[in-house]
XYZ file of C-alpha atoms in Angstrom:
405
model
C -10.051 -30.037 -6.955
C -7.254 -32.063 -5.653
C -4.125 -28.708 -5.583
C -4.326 -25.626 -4.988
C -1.604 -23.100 -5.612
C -1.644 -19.411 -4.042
C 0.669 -17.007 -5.565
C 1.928 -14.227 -2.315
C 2.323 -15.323 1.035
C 1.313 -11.842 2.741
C -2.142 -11.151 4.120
C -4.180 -12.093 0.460
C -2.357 -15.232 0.105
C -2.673 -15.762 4.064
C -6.323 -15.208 4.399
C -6.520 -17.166 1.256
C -5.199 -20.294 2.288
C -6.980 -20.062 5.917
C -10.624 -19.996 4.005
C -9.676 -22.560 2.021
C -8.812 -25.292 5.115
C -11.956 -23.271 6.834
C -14.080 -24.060 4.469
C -13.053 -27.699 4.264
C -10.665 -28.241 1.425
C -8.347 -31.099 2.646
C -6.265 -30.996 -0.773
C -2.919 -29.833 -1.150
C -2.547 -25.815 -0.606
C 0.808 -24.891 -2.167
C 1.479 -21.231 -0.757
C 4.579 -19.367 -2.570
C 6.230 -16.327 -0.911
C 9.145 -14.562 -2.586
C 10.724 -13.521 1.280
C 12.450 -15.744 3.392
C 10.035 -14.413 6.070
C 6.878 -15.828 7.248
C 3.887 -13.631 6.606
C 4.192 -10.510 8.214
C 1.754 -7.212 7.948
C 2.976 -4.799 5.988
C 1.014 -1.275 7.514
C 3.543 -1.146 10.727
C 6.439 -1.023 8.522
C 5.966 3.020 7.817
C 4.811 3.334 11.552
C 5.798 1.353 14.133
C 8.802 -0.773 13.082
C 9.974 2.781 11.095
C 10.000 4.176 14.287
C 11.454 1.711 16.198
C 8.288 1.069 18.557
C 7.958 -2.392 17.664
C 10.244 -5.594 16.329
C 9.939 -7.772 13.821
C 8.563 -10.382 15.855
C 5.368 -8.205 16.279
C 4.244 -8.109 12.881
C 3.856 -11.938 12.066
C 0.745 -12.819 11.056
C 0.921 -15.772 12.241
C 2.884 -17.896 14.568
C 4.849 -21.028 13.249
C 2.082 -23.732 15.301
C -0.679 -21.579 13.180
C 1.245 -21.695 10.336
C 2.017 -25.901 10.552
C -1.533 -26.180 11.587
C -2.378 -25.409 7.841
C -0.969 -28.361 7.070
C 0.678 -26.268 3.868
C 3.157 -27.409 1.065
C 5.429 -23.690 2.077
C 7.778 -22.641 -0.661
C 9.375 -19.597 1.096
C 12.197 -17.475 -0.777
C 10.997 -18.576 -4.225
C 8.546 -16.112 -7.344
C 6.635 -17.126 -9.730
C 8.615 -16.678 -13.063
C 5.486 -18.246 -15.114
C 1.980 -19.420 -15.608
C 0.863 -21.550 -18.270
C -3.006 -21.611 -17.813
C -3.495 -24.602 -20.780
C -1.303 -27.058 -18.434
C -2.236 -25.374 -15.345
C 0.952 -25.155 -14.381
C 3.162 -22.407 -11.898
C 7.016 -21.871 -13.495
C 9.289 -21.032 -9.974
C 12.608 -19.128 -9.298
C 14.229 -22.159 -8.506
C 13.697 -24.032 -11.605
C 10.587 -26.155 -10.339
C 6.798 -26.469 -11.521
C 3.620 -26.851 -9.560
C 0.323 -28.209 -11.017
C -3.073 -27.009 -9.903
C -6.598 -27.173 -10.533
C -7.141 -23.968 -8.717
C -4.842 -20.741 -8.513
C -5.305 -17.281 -6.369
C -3.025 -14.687 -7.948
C -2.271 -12.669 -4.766
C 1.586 -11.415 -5.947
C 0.839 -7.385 -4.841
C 2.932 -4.576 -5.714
C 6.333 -3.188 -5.994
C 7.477 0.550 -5.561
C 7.389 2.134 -8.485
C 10.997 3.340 -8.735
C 12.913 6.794 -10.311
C 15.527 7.136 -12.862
C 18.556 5.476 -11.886
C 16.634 3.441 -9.211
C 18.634 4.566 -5.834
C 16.985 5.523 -2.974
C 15.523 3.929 -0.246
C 11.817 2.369 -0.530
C 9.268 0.807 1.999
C 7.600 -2.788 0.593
C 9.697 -5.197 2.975
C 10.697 -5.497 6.548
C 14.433 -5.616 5.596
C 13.304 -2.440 3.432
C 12.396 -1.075 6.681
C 15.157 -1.969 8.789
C 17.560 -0.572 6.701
C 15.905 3.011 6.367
C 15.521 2.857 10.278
C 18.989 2.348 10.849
C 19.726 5.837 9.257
C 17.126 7.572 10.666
C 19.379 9.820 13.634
C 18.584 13.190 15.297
C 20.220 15.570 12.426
C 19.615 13.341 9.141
C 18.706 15.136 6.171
C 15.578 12.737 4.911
C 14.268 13.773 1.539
C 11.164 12.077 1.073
C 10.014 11.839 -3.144
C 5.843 11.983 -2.542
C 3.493 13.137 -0.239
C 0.920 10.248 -0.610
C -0.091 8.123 2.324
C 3.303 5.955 2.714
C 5.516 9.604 2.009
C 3.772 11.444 4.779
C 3.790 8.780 7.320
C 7.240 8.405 7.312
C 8.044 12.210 7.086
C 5.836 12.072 10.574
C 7.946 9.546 11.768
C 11.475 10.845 10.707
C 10.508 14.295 12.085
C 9.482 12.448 15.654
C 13.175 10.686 15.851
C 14.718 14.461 15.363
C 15.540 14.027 11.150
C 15.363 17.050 9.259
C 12.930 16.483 6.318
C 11.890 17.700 3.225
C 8.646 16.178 1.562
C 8.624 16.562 -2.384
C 5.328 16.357 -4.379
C 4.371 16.886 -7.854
C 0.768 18.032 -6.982
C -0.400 21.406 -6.099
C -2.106 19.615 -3.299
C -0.807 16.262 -1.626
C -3.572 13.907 -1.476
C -6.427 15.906 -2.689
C -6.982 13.088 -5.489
C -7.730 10.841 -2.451
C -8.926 12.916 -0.014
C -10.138 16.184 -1.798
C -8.778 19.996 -1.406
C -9.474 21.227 1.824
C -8.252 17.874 3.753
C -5.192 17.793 1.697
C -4.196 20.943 2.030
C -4.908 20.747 6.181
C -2.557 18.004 6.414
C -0.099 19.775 4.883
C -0.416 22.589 7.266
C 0.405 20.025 9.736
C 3.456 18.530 8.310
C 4.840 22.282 7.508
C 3.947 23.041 11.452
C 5.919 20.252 12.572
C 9.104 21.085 10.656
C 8.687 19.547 7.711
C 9.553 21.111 4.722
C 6.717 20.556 2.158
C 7.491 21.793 -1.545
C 4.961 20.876 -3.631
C 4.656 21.483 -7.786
C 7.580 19.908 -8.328
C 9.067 17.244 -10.064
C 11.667 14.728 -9.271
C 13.653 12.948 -12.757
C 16.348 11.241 -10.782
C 17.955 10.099 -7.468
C 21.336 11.180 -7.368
C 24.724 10.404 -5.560
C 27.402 12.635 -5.300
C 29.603 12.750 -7.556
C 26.701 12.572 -10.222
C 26.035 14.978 -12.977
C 23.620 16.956 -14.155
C 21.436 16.161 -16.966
C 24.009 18.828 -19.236
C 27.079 17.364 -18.434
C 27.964 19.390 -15.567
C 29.931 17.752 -13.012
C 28.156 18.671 -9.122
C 30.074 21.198 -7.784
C 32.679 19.195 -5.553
C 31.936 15.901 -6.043
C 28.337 16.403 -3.937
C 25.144 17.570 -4.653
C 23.813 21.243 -5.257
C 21.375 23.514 -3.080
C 18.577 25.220 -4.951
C 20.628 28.019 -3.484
C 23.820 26.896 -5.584
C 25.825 26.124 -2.472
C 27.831 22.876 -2.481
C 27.439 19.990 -0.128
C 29.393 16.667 0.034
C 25.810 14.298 -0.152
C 23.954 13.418 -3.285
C 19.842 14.113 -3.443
C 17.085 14.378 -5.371
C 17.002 15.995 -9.113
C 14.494 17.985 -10.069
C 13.352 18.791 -13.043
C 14.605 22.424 -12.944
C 18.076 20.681 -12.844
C 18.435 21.563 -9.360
C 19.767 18.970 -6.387
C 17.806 18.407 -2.818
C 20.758 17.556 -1.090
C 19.578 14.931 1.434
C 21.926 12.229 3.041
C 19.016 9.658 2.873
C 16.454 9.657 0.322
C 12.903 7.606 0.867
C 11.376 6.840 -2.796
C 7.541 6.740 -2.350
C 5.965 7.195 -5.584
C 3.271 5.013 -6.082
C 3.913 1.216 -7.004
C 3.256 -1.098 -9.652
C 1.044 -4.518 -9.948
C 3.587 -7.681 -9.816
C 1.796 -8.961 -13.427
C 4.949 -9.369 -14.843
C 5.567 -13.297 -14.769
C 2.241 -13.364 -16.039
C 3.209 -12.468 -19.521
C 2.068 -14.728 -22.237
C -0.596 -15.921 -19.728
C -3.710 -15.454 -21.389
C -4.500 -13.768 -18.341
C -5.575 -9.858 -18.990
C -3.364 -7.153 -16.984
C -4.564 -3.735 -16.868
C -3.062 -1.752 -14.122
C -3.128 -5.297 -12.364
C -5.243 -8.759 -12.978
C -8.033 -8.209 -14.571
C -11.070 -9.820 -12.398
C -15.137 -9.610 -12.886
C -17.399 -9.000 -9.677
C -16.266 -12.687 -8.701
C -12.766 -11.835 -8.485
C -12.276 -14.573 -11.313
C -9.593 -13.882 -13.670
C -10.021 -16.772 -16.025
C -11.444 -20.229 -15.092
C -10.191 -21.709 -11.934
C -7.622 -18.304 -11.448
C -8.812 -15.851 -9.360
C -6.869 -12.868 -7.743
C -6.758 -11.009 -4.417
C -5.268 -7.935 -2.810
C -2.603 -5.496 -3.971
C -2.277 -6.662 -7.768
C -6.004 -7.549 -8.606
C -8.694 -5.037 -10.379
C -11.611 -6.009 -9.654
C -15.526 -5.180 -10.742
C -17.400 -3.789 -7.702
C -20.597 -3.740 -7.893
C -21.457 -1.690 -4.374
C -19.517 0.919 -6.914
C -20.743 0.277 -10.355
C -16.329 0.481 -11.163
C -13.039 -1.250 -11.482
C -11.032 -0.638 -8.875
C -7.640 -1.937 -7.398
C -7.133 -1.089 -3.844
C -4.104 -1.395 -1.742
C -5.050 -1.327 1.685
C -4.354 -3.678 4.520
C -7.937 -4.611 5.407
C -9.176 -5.288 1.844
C -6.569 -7.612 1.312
C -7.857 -9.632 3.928
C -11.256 -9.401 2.771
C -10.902 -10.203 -0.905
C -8.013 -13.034 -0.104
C -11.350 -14.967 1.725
C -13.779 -14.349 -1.110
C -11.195 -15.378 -3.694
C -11.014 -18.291 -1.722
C -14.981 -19.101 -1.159
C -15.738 -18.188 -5.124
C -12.527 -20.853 -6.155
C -14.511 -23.515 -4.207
C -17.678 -22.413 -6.049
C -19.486 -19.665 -3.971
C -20.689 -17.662 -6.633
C -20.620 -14.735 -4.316
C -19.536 -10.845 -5.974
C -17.086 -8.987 -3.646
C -18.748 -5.952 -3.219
C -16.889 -3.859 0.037
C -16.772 -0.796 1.584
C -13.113 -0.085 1.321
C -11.394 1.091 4.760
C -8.193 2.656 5.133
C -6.179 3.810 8.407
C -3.201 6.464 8.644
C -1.285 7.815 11.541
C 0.722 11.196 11.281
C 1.990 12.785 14.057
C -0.821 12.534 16.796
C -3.764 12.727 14.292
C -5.350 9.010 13.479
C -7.149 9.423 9.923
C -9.690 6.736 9.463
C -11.810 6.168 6.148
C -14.541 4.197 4.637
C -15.553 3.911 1.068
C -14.218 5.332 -2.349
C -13.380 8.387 -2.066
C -11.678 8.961 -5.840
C -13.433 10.311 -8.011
C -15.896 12.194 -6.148
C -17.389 15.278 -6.947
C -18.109 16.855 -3.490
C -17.068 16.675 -0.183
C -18.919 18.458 3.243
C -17.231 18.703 6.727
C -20.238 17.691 8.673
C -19.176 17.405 11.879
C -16.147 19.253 13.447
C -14.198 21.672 11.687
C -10.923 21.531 10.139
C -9.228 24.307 12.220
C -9.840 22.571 15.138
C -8.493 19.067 13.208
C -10.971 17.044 14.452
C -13.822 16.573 11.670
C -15.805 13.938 10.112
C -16.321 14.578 5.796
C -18.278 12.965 3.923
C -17.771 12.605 -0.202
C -20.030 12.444 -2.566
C -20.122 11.225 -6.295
C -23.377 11.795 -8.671
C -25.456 12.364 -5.732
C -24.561 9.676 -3.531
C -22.752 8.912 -0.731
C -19.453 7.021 -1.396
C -16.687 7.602 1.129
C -16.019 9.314 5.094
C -13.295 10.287 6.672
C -12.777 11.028 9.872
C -9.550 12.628 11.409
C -8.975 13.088 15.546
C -12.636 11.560 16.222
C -13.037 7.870 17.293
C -13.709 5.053 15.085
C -17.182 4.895 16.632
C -17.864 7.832 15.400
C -17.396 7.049 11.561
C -18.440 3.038 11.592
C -21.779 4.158 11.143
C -21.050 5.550 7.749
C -20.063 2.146 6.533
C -23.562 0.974 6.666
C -24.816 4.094 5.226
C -22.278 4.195 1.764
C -22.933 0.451 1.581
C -26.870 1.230 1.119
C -26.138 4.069 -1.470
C -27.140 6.405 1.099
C -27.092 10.086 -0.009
C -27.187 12.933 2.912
């Protein structure tokens, strides 16, 4: 191979193109990046930057010496609009083409966005930066989903004085991930720090004022309606019941969606994201990392697309080694961080889809506890919430050898 093209230029594409010069491919390395920004790392944004802890200039993966270091062809502020996999051949924003002999698909995800597609979301430092200008003692901040991203940015709108209220269709937020009982301790927390948590209901549309409701009727003076049937002068969130969250900001965190779309007509199969066997390989010489890829694990025995920081890291490098002919099956432990409030939430494995989970050390009252999850018998996931990470690295080994406790 003489090219190679890497589609994302976030930590996939990053760790991508780093394994490929580490490993001793002096060809050229085309990365493409749809922002105008160097790589940056995307976790902070609901944290830190959210909460105006940290600037921009933290985040950067890497600095501009690492970066030229690479010795990379950089095509910044341009997507992929196409890929022809007979001519091996990348279709770009700008009108231009790039050949390869060997591709890494490492485009991620969007937000997955309501009816009428207002609201605020979180995928992009500007996306970030905007929301975080709003954010003032007093703001009403309705947040649309209690998931991971939803809850830590209720935690940090709550800390800079916002008054919040966290919608979510499930009876319990994040018992698919986490199970029952954790799910429904975390929500004690949120509701004991001000936060109000509905949950069981359903969200059709982001509104503005001036909007109307699904039968014609105009929002009482030009604003948005209380459940109560009091008028405000703000917009909000529509439930299904026809009612209006008023809310003078609303944060959109439902979930996302693969970026597969240039892809169409490919000959590539998409699935929830690129379809990949146990090699990450998604056709010959096109493999896929991160955010948008599905994957066969074989630690698992399933499919599985995950969207956390450090596995993007991870499979970006084995994309990398198996496009120069490794022949190695990515086969992790998946690990996942959280911060809410002062409770750090810390997690190894796969924990959906299990069948049982045990508190085994600690207790949930206390909200310190270490859990451990369970699918057919074995041991597939921990989590560990208020402990140190010392305390649940050990697990790793342990759900990696299809330990069972």
């Amino acid at each position: 191979m003489n090219r190679i093209v890497v589609v994302g230029a976030s930590a996939a594409g990053l760790a991508s193109v780093e394994t490929l010069r580490r490993e001793g491919f002096t060809g050229t390395i085309t990365l493409i990046g749809e922002e105008l920004d160097a790589p940056y790392d995307r976790p902070p944004l609901s944290k830190q930057i959210l909460a105006s802890q940290w600037e921009p200039d933290r985040i950067a993966l890497r600095t501009a010496e690492q970066l030229a270091a690479l010795d990379l062809d950089l095509r910044r502020g341009v997507r992929a609009t196409g890929l022809d996999t007979a001519a091996r051949s990348v279709a770009l924003s700008d009108g231009s083409d790039v050949e390869y002999d060997g591709l890494v698909v490492a485009t991620g995800v969007r937000p997955r966005a309501l009816a009428g597609g207002a609201g605020h979301v979180i995928r992009t430092l500007s996306d970030a930066l905007e929301l975080r200008k709003r954010l003032r003692p007093g703001t009403r901040l309705t947040v649309v989903g209690a998931g991971f991203l939803g809850a830590e940015c209720a935690a940090v709108a709550r800390g800079l004085g916002c008054e919040v209220t966290l919608l979510e269709p499930a009876p319990v937020p994040l018992a698919h991930a986490v199970g029952e009982p954790v799910g429904r301790m975390l929500s004690a927390v949120h509701r004991e720090h001000g936060v109000d948590l509905r949950t069981g209901v359903t969200v059709t549309a982001i509104v503005d004022a001036g909007a109307r409701l699904p039968d014609g009727t105009a929002i009482a003076d030009g604003g948005a309606l209380h459940p109560d049937g009091t008028a405000t002068a703000h917009g909000g969130a529509l439930l299904a019941d026809g009612t209006v969250v008023a809310a003078d900001e609303v944060l959109v965190a439902v979930g996302s969606v693969p970026n597969t779309d240039w892809l169409d007509g490919s000959g590539l199969t998409v699935g929830d994201g690129v379809v990949c066997d146990e090699f990450c390989a998604a056709a010959p010489g096109v493999y896929a990392a991160g955010d948008v890829a599905r994957w066969h694990n074989p630690l698992f025995g399933v499919d599985m697309r995950i969207e956390h920081r450090t596995n993007a890291a991870e499979q970006g490098m084995a994309a990398a080694r198996n496009l120069l002919g490794a022949g190695r099956p990515f086969a992790p432990v998946p690990y996942f961080w959280s911060d809410q409030y002062d409770l750090k939430i810390h997690a190894y494995g796969y924990l959906r889809g299990h069948d049982a989970v045990e508190i085994v050390d600690g207790s949930l009252d206390e909200r310190r506890f270490l859990a451990a999850y369970h699918r057919d018998g074995r041991l597939v996931g921990a989590l560990a919430v208020g402990m140190p990470p010392k305390a649940i690295r050990p697990w790793r080994q342990a759900i990696a050898s299809g330990g069972s406790l």
